[in-house]
Coordinates of C-alpha atoms and ligand atoms in Angstrom, one line a residue:
Chain A
X174 CA 195.7 365.5 107.8
X175 CA 196.6 362.6 105.7
X176 CA 194.0 360.6 107.6
X177 CA 191.0 363.4 106.7
X178 CA 192.2 363.3 102.6
X179 CA 191.9 359.2 103.1
X180 CA 188.3 359.6 104.5
X181 CA 187.3 362.0 101.6
X182 CA 188.4 359.7 99.2
X183 CA 186.8 356.8 100.6
X184 CA 183.5 359.0 101.0
X185 CA 183.7 359.8 97.1
X186 CA 184.7 356.3 96.3
X187 CA 181.7 355.0 98.2
X188 CA 179.1 357.7 96.7
X189 CA 180.3 356.9 92.9
X190 CA 180.5 353.3 93.7
X191 CA 177.0 352.2 92.4
X192 CA 177.7 353.6 89.1
X193 CA 180.3 351.2 88.5
X194 CA 179.5 347.8 90.6
X195 CA 175.9 346.3 90.7
X196 CA 174.3 347.8 94.2
X197 CA 172.9 345.2 95.3
X198 CA 176.0 343.5 95.8
X199 CA 177.8 346.9 96.9
X200 CA 174.8 346.8 99.7
X201 CA 175.6 343.4 100.6
X202 CA 179.3 344.4 101.2
X203 CA 178.3 347.3 103.5
X204 CA 175.9 345.4 105.7
X205 CA 178.6 342.6 106.3
X206 CA 181.2 345.2 106.8
X207 CA 179.1 346.5 109.6
X208 CA 178.4 343.2 110.7
X209 CA 182.4 342.3 110.9
X210 CA 183.1 346.0 112.6
X211 CA 180.1 345.7 115.4
X212 CA 181.9 342.0 116.2
X213 CA 185.5 343.5 116.2
X214 CA 183.9 345.8 119.0
X215 CA 183.6 342.9 121.2
X216 CA 186.2 341.0 120.0
X217 CA 189.0 343.2 119.1
X218 CA 188.6 345.9 121.4
X219 CA 186.7 343.8 124.7
X220 CA 188.7 340.8 124.4
X221 CA 185.9 338.4 124.1
X222 CA 185.6 335.8 121.2
X223 CA 181.7 335.6 120.9
X224 CA 180.5 332.7 118.6
X225 CA 177.1 333.6 118.6
X226 CA 176.7 336.8 117.2
X227 CA 174.6 335.3 114.3
X228 CA 171.9 335.4 116.8
X229 CA 172.1 339.1 116.6
X230 CA 172.9 339.4 113.2
X231 CA 170.2 337.0 111.8
X232 CA 167.6 337.5 114.8
X233 CA 167.2 341.4 114.0
X234 CA 166.7 340.2 110.6
X235 CA 163.5 338.5 111.4
X236 CA 162.6 341.3 114.0
X237 CA 162.7 344.0 111.2
X238 CA 161.2 341.8 108.5
X239 CA 158.0 341.0 110.8
X240 CA 157.9 345.0 111.9
X241 CA 157.8 345.6 108.1
X242 CA 155.8 343.3 106.7
X243 CA 152.9 342.4 109.4
X244 CA 153.1 345.7 111.8
X245 CA 153.7 348.0 108.4
X246 CA 156.0 350.4 110.3
X247 CA 158.3 352.7 108.1
X248 CA 161.4 351.1 107.2
X249 CA 163.9 353.3 109.8
X250 CA 161.4 352.4 112.4
X251 CA 161.4 348.6 111.3
X252 CA 165.4 348.5 111.2
X253 CA 165.8 350.2 114.6
X254 CA 163.4 347.6 116.2
X255 CA 165.1 345.3 114.6
X256 CA 168.9 346.6 116.0
X257 CA 167.2 347.4 119.4
X258 CA 165.7 343.5 119.8
X259 CA 169.0 342.5 118.9
X260 CA 170.7 344.4 121.8
X261 CA 168.0 343.1 124.2
X262 CA 169.1 339.6 123.1
X263 CA 172.7 340.6 123.7
X264 CA 171.7 341.5 127.2
X265 CA 170.2 338.2 128.1
X266 CA 173.0 336.5 126.6
X267 CA 175.6 338.9 127.6
X268 CA 174.5 338.4 131.5
X269 CA 174.5 334.7 131.4
X270 CA 178.1 334.8 129.5
X271 CA 179.9 337.6 130.6
X272 CA 181.5 336.5 134.0
X273 CA 183.3 333.4 131.9
X274 CA 186.8 333.8 130.1
X275 CA 188.0 332.7 126.9
X276 CA 186.7 329.2 125.4
X277 CA 184.1 329.3 128.0
X278 CA 182.6 332.6 127.2
X279 CA 182.7 331.0 123.3
X280 CA 181.1 328.2 124.4
X281 CA 178.2 330.1 126.0
X282 CA 177.6 332.5 123.4
X283 CA 177.3 329.5 121.1
X284 CA 175.1 327.1 123.1
X285 CA 172.9 330.5 123.6
X286 CA 173.4 331.3 119.9
X287 CA 172.0 327.8 119.1
X288 CA 169.2 327.8 121.4
X289 CA 168.0 331.1 119.6
X290 CA 168.3 329.6 116.6
X291 CA 165.9 326.5 117.7
X292 CA 163.7 329.6 118.6
X293 CA 163.5 330.7 115.5
X294 CA 163.0 327.3 113.6
X295 CA 160.1 326.5 115.4
X296 CA 158.0 329.6 116.0
X297 CA 155.9 330.8 113.5
X298 CA 156.4 334.3 113.0
X299 CA 159.8 333.5 111.3
X300 CA 158.3 331.5 108.5
X301 CA 160.1 328.8 109.5
X302 CA 162.8 326.9 107.1
X303 CA 161.3 329.5 104.2
X304 CA 161.9 332.7 106.3
X305 CA 160.4 336.0 105.8
X306 CA 160.1 336.6 101.8
X307 CA 158.9 339.5 100.1
X308 CA 159.6 342.0 103.1
X309 CA 158.3 345.6 101.7
X310 CA 161.5 348.3 101.2
X311 CA 158.9 350.9 102.2
X312 CA 160.5 354.6 101.6
X313 CA 163.0 356.9 103.4
X314 CA 161.7 359.5 105.4
X315 CA 158.3 358.7 103.8
X316 CA 159.8 360.8 100.9
X317 CA 162.5 358.3 98.6
X318 CA 161.2 355.5 97.1
X319 CA 163.8 352.4 98.0
X320 CA 162.4 350.1 95.7
X321 CA 164.8 351.6 93.2
X322 CA 168.6 350.0 94.0
X323 CA 170.2 353.4 93.6
X324 CA 168.3 355.3 96.1
X325 CA 168.4 351.8 98.5
X326 CA 172.0 352.0 98.2
X327 CA 172.6 355.9 99.7
X328 CA 170.2 354.8 102.4
X329 CA 172.3 352.0 103.1
X330 CA 175.4 353.5 103.0
X331 CA 173.9 356.3 105.3
X332 CA 173.3 353.4 108.0
X333 CA 176.6 351.7 107.7
X334 CA 178.6 354.7 108.0
X335 CA 176.7 356.0 111.1
X336 CA 177.1 352.4 112.7
X337 CA 180.9 352.3 111.7
X338 CA 181.4 355.8 112.9
X339 CA 179.7 355.1 116.1
X340 CA 182.0 352.2 116.7
X341 CA 184.8 354.7 116.0
X342 CA 183.7 356.7 118.6
X343 CA 183.0 354.3 121.3
X344 CA 186.6 353.1 121.0
X345 CA 188.1 356.4 121.4
X346 CA 185.4 357.4 124.4
X347 CA 186.1 357.4 127.3
X348 CA 184.0 354.0 128.0
X349 CA 186.8 352.8 124.9
X350 CA 189.6 353.5 127.4
X351 CA 188.3 352.0 129.9
X352 CA 187.4 348.9 128.0
X353 CA 190.9 348.9 126.3
X354 CA 192.1 348.7 129.8
X355 CA 190.0 345.9 131.0
X356 CA 191.4 343.9 127.8
X357 CA 195.1 345.1 128.4
X358 CA 194.9 343.9 132.5
X359 CA 191.1 342.8 133.9
X360 CA 192.7 342.6 137.4
X361 CA 194.5 346.0 137.3
X362 CA 191.3 347.6 136.0
X363 CA 189.6 345.7 138.9
X364 CA 191.9 347.2 141.3
X365 CA 191.3 350.9 140.1
X366 CA 187.6 350.3 140.8
X367 CA 186.3 349.3 138.1
X368 CA 183.0 346.5 137.8
X369 CA 184.6 345.2 135.0
X370 CA 181.2 343.0 134.0
X371 CA 179.4 346.1 133.8
X372 CA 181.7 347.4 131.2
X373 CA 182.0 344.2 129.2
X374 CA 178.1 343.8 129.2
X375 CA 177.7 346.9 127.5
X376 CA 180.1 346.5 125.2
X377 CA 178.6 343.5 124.2
X378 CA 175.1 345.0 123.9
X379 CA 176.2 347.5 121.7
X380 CA 178.4 344.8 119.7
X381 CA 174.9 343.2 119.7
X382 CA 173.0 345.8 118.5
X383 CA 175.3 347.1 115.9
X384 CA 175.2 343.5 114.4
X385 CA 171.6 343.8 114.5
X386 CA 171.9 346.7 112.8
X387 CA 173.3 345.0 110.0
X388 CA 171.2 342.2 109.7
X389 CA 167.8 344.5 109.7
X390 CA 169.6 346.5 107.2
X391 CA 170.7 343.7 105.1
X392 CA 166.8 342.0 105.4
X393 CA 165.4 345.6 103.9
X394 CA 168.4 344.8 101.0
X395 CA 167.2 341.2 100.2
X396 CA 163.9 341.5 101.1
X397 CA 164.7 338.4 103.0
X398 CA 164.9 337.1 106.3
X399 CA 166.2 333.4 106.7
X400 CA 167.6 330.8 108.6
X401 CA 171.2 331.4 107.0
X402 CA 171.6 334.7 108.8
X403 CA 171.4 332.9 112.2
X404 CA 172.8 329.9 111.8
X405 CA 176.3 329.1 113.0
X406 CA 177.8 329.3 110.1
X407 CA 177.0 332.9 110.3
X408 CA 178.9 333.2 113.5
X409 CA 182.3 331.7 112.3
X410 CA 182.3 333.9 109.2
X411 CA 182.4 336.9 110.7
X412 CA 185.2 335.7 112.9
X413 CA 186.8 335.2 109.8
X414 CA 186.0 338.2 108.5
X415 CA 187.3 340.2 111.3
X416 CA 190.6 338.0 111.7
X417 CA 191.5 338.3 107.8
X418 CA 190.8 342.0 107.9
X419 CA 192.9 342.8 111.0
X420 CA 191.3 342.4 114.7
X421 CA 191.4 345.4 117.0
X422 CA 191.7 347.7 113.9
X423 CA 189.1 350.4 112.4
X424 CA 188.9 349.3 109.2
X425 CA 190.2 345.4 109.4
X426 CA 186.8 344.4 109.5
X427 CA 185.1 346.0 106.6
X428 CA 188.4 345.2 104.6
X429 CA 188.0 341.2 105.8
X430 CA 184.2 341.4 105.2
X431 CA 184.7 343.0 101.8
X432 CA 187.4 340.3 100.7
X433 CA 185.0 337.3 101.8
X434 CA 181.5 338.8 100.4
X435 CA 183.7 339.4 97.3
X436 CA 185.0 335.8 96.9
X437 CA 181.9 334.2 97.8
X438 CA 180.4 335.8 95.2
X439 CA 182.7 335.1 92.2
X440 CA 183.3 331.5 93.5
X441 CA 179.7 331.0 93.6
X442 CA 179.0 332.0 89.9
X443 CA 182.6 329.6 88.8
X444 CA 183.2 326.2 88.4
X445 CA 184.1 326.4 92.3
X446 CA 181.0 327.2 93.8
X447 CA 180.8 323.5 96.0
X448 CA 184.4 324.5 97.4
X449 CA 183.9 327.7 98.8
X450 CA 184.0 326.8 102.3
X451 CA 187.1 324.8 101.6
X452 CA 188.4 328.1 99.5
X453 CA 187.3 330.1 102.7
X454 CA 188.9 327.5 105.3
X455 CA 192.2 327.9 103.3
X456 CA 192.3 331.1 103.5
X457 CA 191.4 331.5 107.0
X458 CA 194.4 328.7 107.8
X459 CA 197.1 331.0 105.7
X460 CA 196.0 334.1 107.6
X461 CA 196.2 332.3 111.0
X462 CA 199.8 330.9 110.4
X463 CA 201.2 333.8 108.0
X464 CA 200.1 336.8 108.8
X465 CA 198.3 337.0 112.3
X466 CA 197.8 340.5 112.3
X467 CA 195.1 340.0 109.4
X468 CA 195.5 342.6 106.1
X469 CA 195.2 345.7 107.9
X470 CA 197.0 344.9 110.8
X471 CA 200.3 343.6 108.6
X472 CA 199.9 346.9 106.2
X473 CA 200.0 348.8 109.6
X474 CA 203.0 347.1 110.5
X475 CA 204.9 347.2 107.5
X476 CA 204.1 351.5 107.1
X477 CA 205.7 351.6 110.9
X478 CA 209.0 349.7 110.2
X479 CA 209.4 351.4 106.7
X480 CA 209.7 354.7 108.4
Chain B
X39 CA 186.3 353.5 170.5
X40 CA 189.9 354.5 169.9
X41 CA 190.3 351.4 168.3
X42 CA 188.9 351.7 165.5
X43 CA 189.8 355.6 165.3
X44 CA 193.5 354.5 165.6
X45 CA 193.4 351.6 163.4
X46 CA 192.4 352.0 159.6
X47 CA 192.5 348.4 158.9
X48 CA 192.4 345.2 161.0
X49 CA 191.7 341.7 160.3
X50 CA 191.0 338.6 162.9
X51 CA 192.2 335.3 162.5
X52 CA 192.7 335.9 158.6
X53 CA 192.8 332.3 157.1
X54 CA 193.5 331.2 153.5
X55 CA 193.6 327.5 152.7
X56 CA 194.7 326.1 149.3
X57 CA 193.1 322.4 148.8
X58 CA 194.6 321.2 152.2
X59 CA 197.4 324.0 152.1
X60 CA 197.2 326.9 154.5
X61 CA 199.0 329.4 152.7
X62 CA 197.8 332.4 155.3
X63 CA 197.1 331.1 159.0
X64 CA 195.1 333.1 161.9
X65 CA 196.6 336.3 161.0
X66 CA 195.7 339.6 163.2
X67 CA 196.8 342.6 161.6
X68 CA 196.5 346.4 162.9
X69 CA 197.6 349.1 160.3
X70 CA 197.7 352.4 162.2
X71 CA 196.5 354.9 160.6
X72 CA 198.7 357.1 158.6
X73 CA 202.0 355.0 159.0
X74 CA 203.9 353.1 156.8
X75 CA 203.6 349.7 157.9
X76 CA 205.8 346.7 156.0
X77 CA 205.0 343.0 155.8
X78 CA 208.1 341.0 155.5
X79 CA 208.9 337.9 155.4
X80 CA 210.6 334.8 153.1
X81 CA 209.3 333.5 149.7
X82 CA 206.3 332.1 149.9
X83 CA 205.4 333.4 153.5
X84 CA 201.9 334.5 151.9
X85 CA 202.4 338.0 152.1
X86 CA 201.0 338.4 148.3
X87 CA 198.3 336.3 149.4
X88 CA 197.7 339.0 152.5
X89 CA 197.4 341.2 149.6
X90 CA 194.5 339.4 148.0
X91 CA 192.5 338.6 151.0
X92 CA 192.8 342.0 152.0
X93 CA 191.7 343.3 148.8
X94 CA 189.3 340.1 148.0
X95 CA 191.1 338.8 144.9
X96 CA 191.5 335.7 147.1
X97 CA 188.1 334.9 149.3
X98 CA 189.3 334.3 153.0
X99 CA 188.7 330.9 154.1
X100 CA 187.8 332.0 157.7
X101 CA 188.4 335.5 159.5
X102 CA 187.5 338.9 159.1
X103 CA 188.7 342.3 157.4
X104 CA 187.2 345.3 158.9
X105 CA 188.4 348.8 157.2
X106 CA 187.6 351.9 159.3
X107 CA 185.9 350.0 161.7
X108 CA 183.6 348.8 159.2
X109 CA 183.5 345.0 157.8
X110 CA 184.7 344.5 154.6
X111 CA 184.8 340.6 154.3
X112 CA 182.1 340.2 152.0
X113 CA 183.1 343.4 149.5
X114 CA 184.3 342.7 146.0
X115 CA 187.1 343.8 145.0
X116 CA 186.5 347.1 142.8
X117 CA 184.4 348.3 145.9
X118 CA 187.2 347.9 148.0
X119 CA 189.1 349.8 145.6
X120 CA 186.4 352.9 145.7
X121 CA 186.2 352.7 149.5
X122 CA 189.9 353.4 149.2
X123 CA 191.8 350.6 149.3
X124 CA 194.3 350.5 146.7
X125 CA 196.5 348.1 145.5
X126 CA 199.6 347.4 143.3
X127 CA 200.8 344.1 142.1
X128 CA 203.8 342.1 142.8
X129 CA 204.3 341.9 138.9
X130 CA 204.2 345.0 137.5
X131 CA 200.1 345.9 136.8
X132 CA 200.1 348.4 133.8
X133 CA 198.0 348.5 130.5
X134 CA 200.6 347.5 128.1
X135 CA 199.2 348.5 125.2
X136 CA 198.3 351.9 126.0
X137 CA 200.2 355.1 126.4
X138 CA 201.8 356.0 129.9
X139 CA 199.3 359.3 130.1
X140 CA 196.4 356.8 129.3
X141 CA 197.2 354.2 132.0
X142 CA 196.7 357.1 134.5
X143 CA 194.1 359.0 133.0
X144 CA 192.1 355.5 133.5
X145 CA 192.7 355.7 136.9
X146 CA 191.2 359.2 136.9
X147 CA 188.6 358.7 134.6
X148 CA 186.1 356.7 137.0
X149 CA 185.7 359.7 139.8
X150 CA 184.6 361.9 136.3
X151 CA 181.6 359.5 135.9
X152 CA 181.7 359.2 132.7
X153 CA 183.2 356.1 132.4
X154 CA 180.0 354.7 130.8
X155 CA 180.3 357.3 127.6
X156 CA 180.2 355.5 124.5
X157 CA 179.2 358.3 122.9
X158 CA 181.8 361.1 124.0
X159 CA 184.7 361.5 121.7
X160 CA 188.4 361.9 122.8
X161 CA 187.6 365.4 123.9
X162 CA 185.7 363.9 127.0
X163 CA 189.7 362.7 128.6
X164 CA 190.8 366.1 128.1
X165 CA 190.1 367.6 131.3
X166 CA 192.1 364.9 133.1
X167 CA 195.2 365.6 130.8
X168 CA 196.7 368.3 133.5
X169 CA 196.1 366.0 136.5
X170 CA 197.8 363.0 134.5
X171 CA 200.6 364.6 133.5
X172 CA 201.3 366.0 137.0
X173 CA 201.1 362.5 138.3
X174 CA 203.3 361.2 135.9
X175 CA 206.0 364.1 136.9
X176 CA 206.2 363.0 140.0
X177 CA 206.9 360.0 139.6
X178 CA 209.6 361.1 136.6
X179 CA 208.0 360.3 133.6
X180 CA 207.1 363.3 132.4
X181 CA 209.4 362.5 129.3
X182 CA 207.4 359.1 129.0
X183 CA 203.6 360.4 128.7
X184 CA 203.3 359.4 125.0
X185 CA 205.2 355.9 125.3
X186 CA 203.4 353.2 125.1
X187 CA 203.9 351.8 128.4
X188 CA 205.1 348.2 126.6
X189 CA 208.4 349.3 125.2
X190 CA 209.0 351.0 128.8
X191 CA 211.6 349.6 131.3
X192 CA 210.5 347.4 134.1
X193 CA 211.5 350.2 136.5
X194 CA 209.5 352.9 134.5
X195 CA 206.4 350.3 134.6
X196 CA 206.5 350.0 138.4
X197 CA 206.7 354.1 138.3
X198 CA 203.6 354.3 136.6
X199 CA 201.8 351.6 138.3
X200 CA 202.8 354.0 141.6
X201 CA 201.2 356.9 140.0
X202 CA 198.3 355.2 138.4
X203 CA 197.7 354.1 142.2
X204 CA 197.7 357.5 143.2
X205 CA 195.6 358.9 140.6
X206 CA 193.0 357.4 143.1
X207 CA 194.2 359.0 146.1
X208 CA 193.5 356.1 148.0
X209 CA 193.2 356.3 151.9
X210 CA 195.1 353.1 152.4
X211 CA 197.8 351.9 149.6
X212 CA 198.7 348.6 149.3
X213 CA 201.9 348.4 147.8
X214 CA 203.7 344.6 146.8
X215 CA 207.1 345.2 146.3
X216 CA 207.3 348.5 144.5
X217 CA 211.1 348.1 144.4
X218 CA 211.5 344.8 143.4
X219 CA 213.7 344.6 139.9
X220 CA 214.5 348.0 140.2
X221 CA 218.5 349.3 140.0
X222 CA 219.9 351.0 143.2
X223 CA 218.6 354.8 142.0
X224 CA 215.3 353.8 141.0
X225 CA 215.2 352.3 144.4
X226 CA 216.1 355.4 145.7
X227 CA 213.9 357.5 143.8
X228 CA 210.8 355.4 144.9
X229 CA 211.7 355.3 148.4
X230 CA 211.7 358.8 148.0
X231 CA 208.4 358.9 146.2
X232 CA 206.8 356.6 148.9
X233 CA 207.8 358.5 151.7
X234 CA 206.7 361.9 149.7
X235 CA 203.0 360.2 149.1
X236 CA 202.9 358.9 152.6
X237 CA 201.2 362.0 154.2
X238 CA 197.9 361.9 155.0
X239 CA 197.8 358.2 154.2
X240 CA 198.5 355.1 155.0
X241 CA 200.5 352.7 153.8
X242 CA 200.9 348.9 153.7
X243 CA 203.9 347.6 152.1
X244 CA 205.2 344.1 151.4
X245 CA 209.0 344.8 150.6
X246 CA 212.4 342.7 150.4
X247 CA 214.9 345.4 150.6
X248 CA 215.2 346.0 154.4
X249 CA 217.2 348.9 153.8
X250 CA 214.1 350.1 152.5
X251 CA 212.1 349.0 155.2
X252 CA 214.2 350.7 157.7
X253 CA 214.0 353.7 156.0
X254 CA 210.9 354.0 155.6
X255 CA 208.3 351.8 158.0
X256 CA 207.5 352.3 161.3
X257 CA 206.0 348.9 162.2
X258 CA 207.0 345.5 160.6
X259 CA 205.1 342.5 160.7
X260 CA 206.9 339.5 160.1
X261 CA 205.1 336.5 158.4
X262 CA 206.3 333.2 158.4
X263 CA 204.8 330.2 156.8
X264 CA 201.5 332.0 157.2
X265 CA 201.4 333.2 160.6
X266 CA 202.7 336.1 162.0
X267 CA 206.1 335.9 163.8
X268 CA 206.6 339.0 165.4
X269 CA 205.9 342.6 164.9
X270 CA 207.4 345.9 165.9
X271 CA 209.4 348.6 164.9
X272 CA 212.9 347.9 162.5
X273 CA 215.0 347.4 165.4
X274 CA 212.9 345.5 167.5
X275 CA 212.0 343.2 165.1
X276 CA 215.9 343.0 163.6
X277 CA 217.1 342.0 166.9
X278 CA 214.6 339.2 167.4
X279 CA 216.8 335.9 166.8
X280 CA 213.2 334.3 165.5
X281 CA 213.7 336.6 162.7
X282 CA 217.0 335.8 161.7
X283 CA 216.7 332.3 161.7
X284 CA 213.2 332.6 159.5
X285 CA 215.6 334.3 156.8
X286 CA 218.3 331.8 157.3
X287 CA 216.2 328.7 157.2
X288 CA 215.3 329.9 153.6
X289 CA 218.7 330.2 152.7
X290 CA 219.3 326.4 153.6
Ligands
ATP576 N1 196.3 330.3 144.0 C1 197.2 329.6 144.9 N2 196.8 328.3 145.0 C2 197.8 327.4 145.7 N3 198.8 327.8 146.5 C3 199.0 329.3 146.4 C4 198.3 330.2 145.6 N4 198.5 331.5 145.6 C5 199.6 331.5 146.9 N5 199.7 329.8 147.1 C6 200.9 329.5 147.7 O1 200.8 330.1 149.1 C7 202.2 330.4 149.3 C8 202.4 331.8 149.9 O2 202.4 332.4 148.3 P1 202.7 334.2 148.7 O3 202.5 334.3 147.2 O4 201.3 334.8 149.2 O5 203.7 334.2 149.0 P2 204.7 335.2 149.1 O6 205.4 335.8 150.6 O7 204.5 337.1 148.6 O8 206.2 334.9 148.4 P3 206.9 336.2 147.7 O9 208.2 336.4 148.7 O10 207.8 334.6 146.8 O11 206.5 336.9 146.7 C9 203.2 329.9 148.7 O12 203.6 328.5 148.8 C10 202.3 329.7 147.4 O13 202.8 328.6 146.7
MG577 MG1 204.7 337.8 147.1

């Protein structure tokens, strides 16, 4: 009951938000909220630290950019193509990495993402250093002109809500239960007859595909696909967002993404603009040292302990 | 022909070497169908290692394993579990962040065939609740269904592990010290439970509590320094001076 009310409140807030805050900024927030939530699916619920998620996020941006600009696909299909492309990348990278644990898994994902970065830099369809610019936003369902920021906002909101909704459902699904079991005790799950690698791989592909959905949507918003989004900085940033917000909580990554993106925006225009990485680094250190469960995790613990 | 009919599991020359140290040395085990078979021996004798070899959590250096007459030496752990050989672990193996019911449900889920369905809601799990609760009741955990397992006392966790193992309805159950760390009452409970579930099933168990072994087990294999010292009924084995010596040697 209470949660239903909270959801309705959140929905109302999201619906009126573009009248209060600059919609493009809100759309950026939404895309990163989805990106971090997708990342959380593999780290928080799968127990696997991927250090290469920028490849999916940024890669999807290129795919979508190409599909919209060169192939002239409708916007929805272009975004879908980006997400699918990212899922396929996830399948390829996952196959190689999934048998490894801990730091080795992180290293392989990082190495593969660096290779993807190299490919994106050198291949011609990405526009190299310049990136893909002037990507057309097109229309939604062939009816609503997405050049209008307000219209685009609701379009983006719908995509991100669907994406995060799917993640929430996945976590509670039968598959999510198996995933939770694997994260809790891999050997026991194996002794119950589960081929744990296949479950981890599916989780990884889902995570990659949804990270791609976020990147593809962001590309439509900014009409741009660039190297920033495939750079390893981006892989690090999403780790930070997820940890800051609360690992393995549904709302945590979105909250973390909100905090980081907002900070970046404010700092970038102020006197501290050159210090953004330092500020983020300090936040990260404080988060790791003082509140390890992240914002949402700590709040939840607080509520649980005071009742 | 009756060979494989009588014995559900047979090993030949099962050997495991760890960097020059032989933990299991040429073990020939024959587990008779529908019996309770104990594997005993002093600490470090190699009992858990044998379990790990049988379930392929470790790869044998040499030797073969046959289940129902079929060579399963190259199979993977999950495959072996799916064939009907399910193990428990010496250190209780549960899913600590899930509830007791969820633990058992995860075991039941695989046969339902929906374990890859990520798009289905919680409702897809509901059909398993009754069976899960039944299994929980069987091990005296009906009051703890919704409890997060990390918060349960050790004895309850072991009971839960047993319920989870039973959920798979294994043909051959491997129990590694199911009563370890339990109080007298719980030991009694688990002993009765094992007897109850042994109907139509074969059980191979590692057990230090000789009281439990003597009441439950039909055959006992004594392992010492990785090799089989002797095998027989409880009366036979306990009368063997070499067995006493093996255990005394541990104390000294
Ligand atoms: N992975 C491993 N690497 C190296 N040595 C190992 C390994 N696993 C077990 N051993 C060694 O093999 C021997 C047998 O160990 P095992 O755990 O099988 O004994 P056990 O009979 O189960 O003993 P306990 O009664 O204490 O459970 C021990 O000396 C142990 O140190
Ligand atoms: Mg042992």
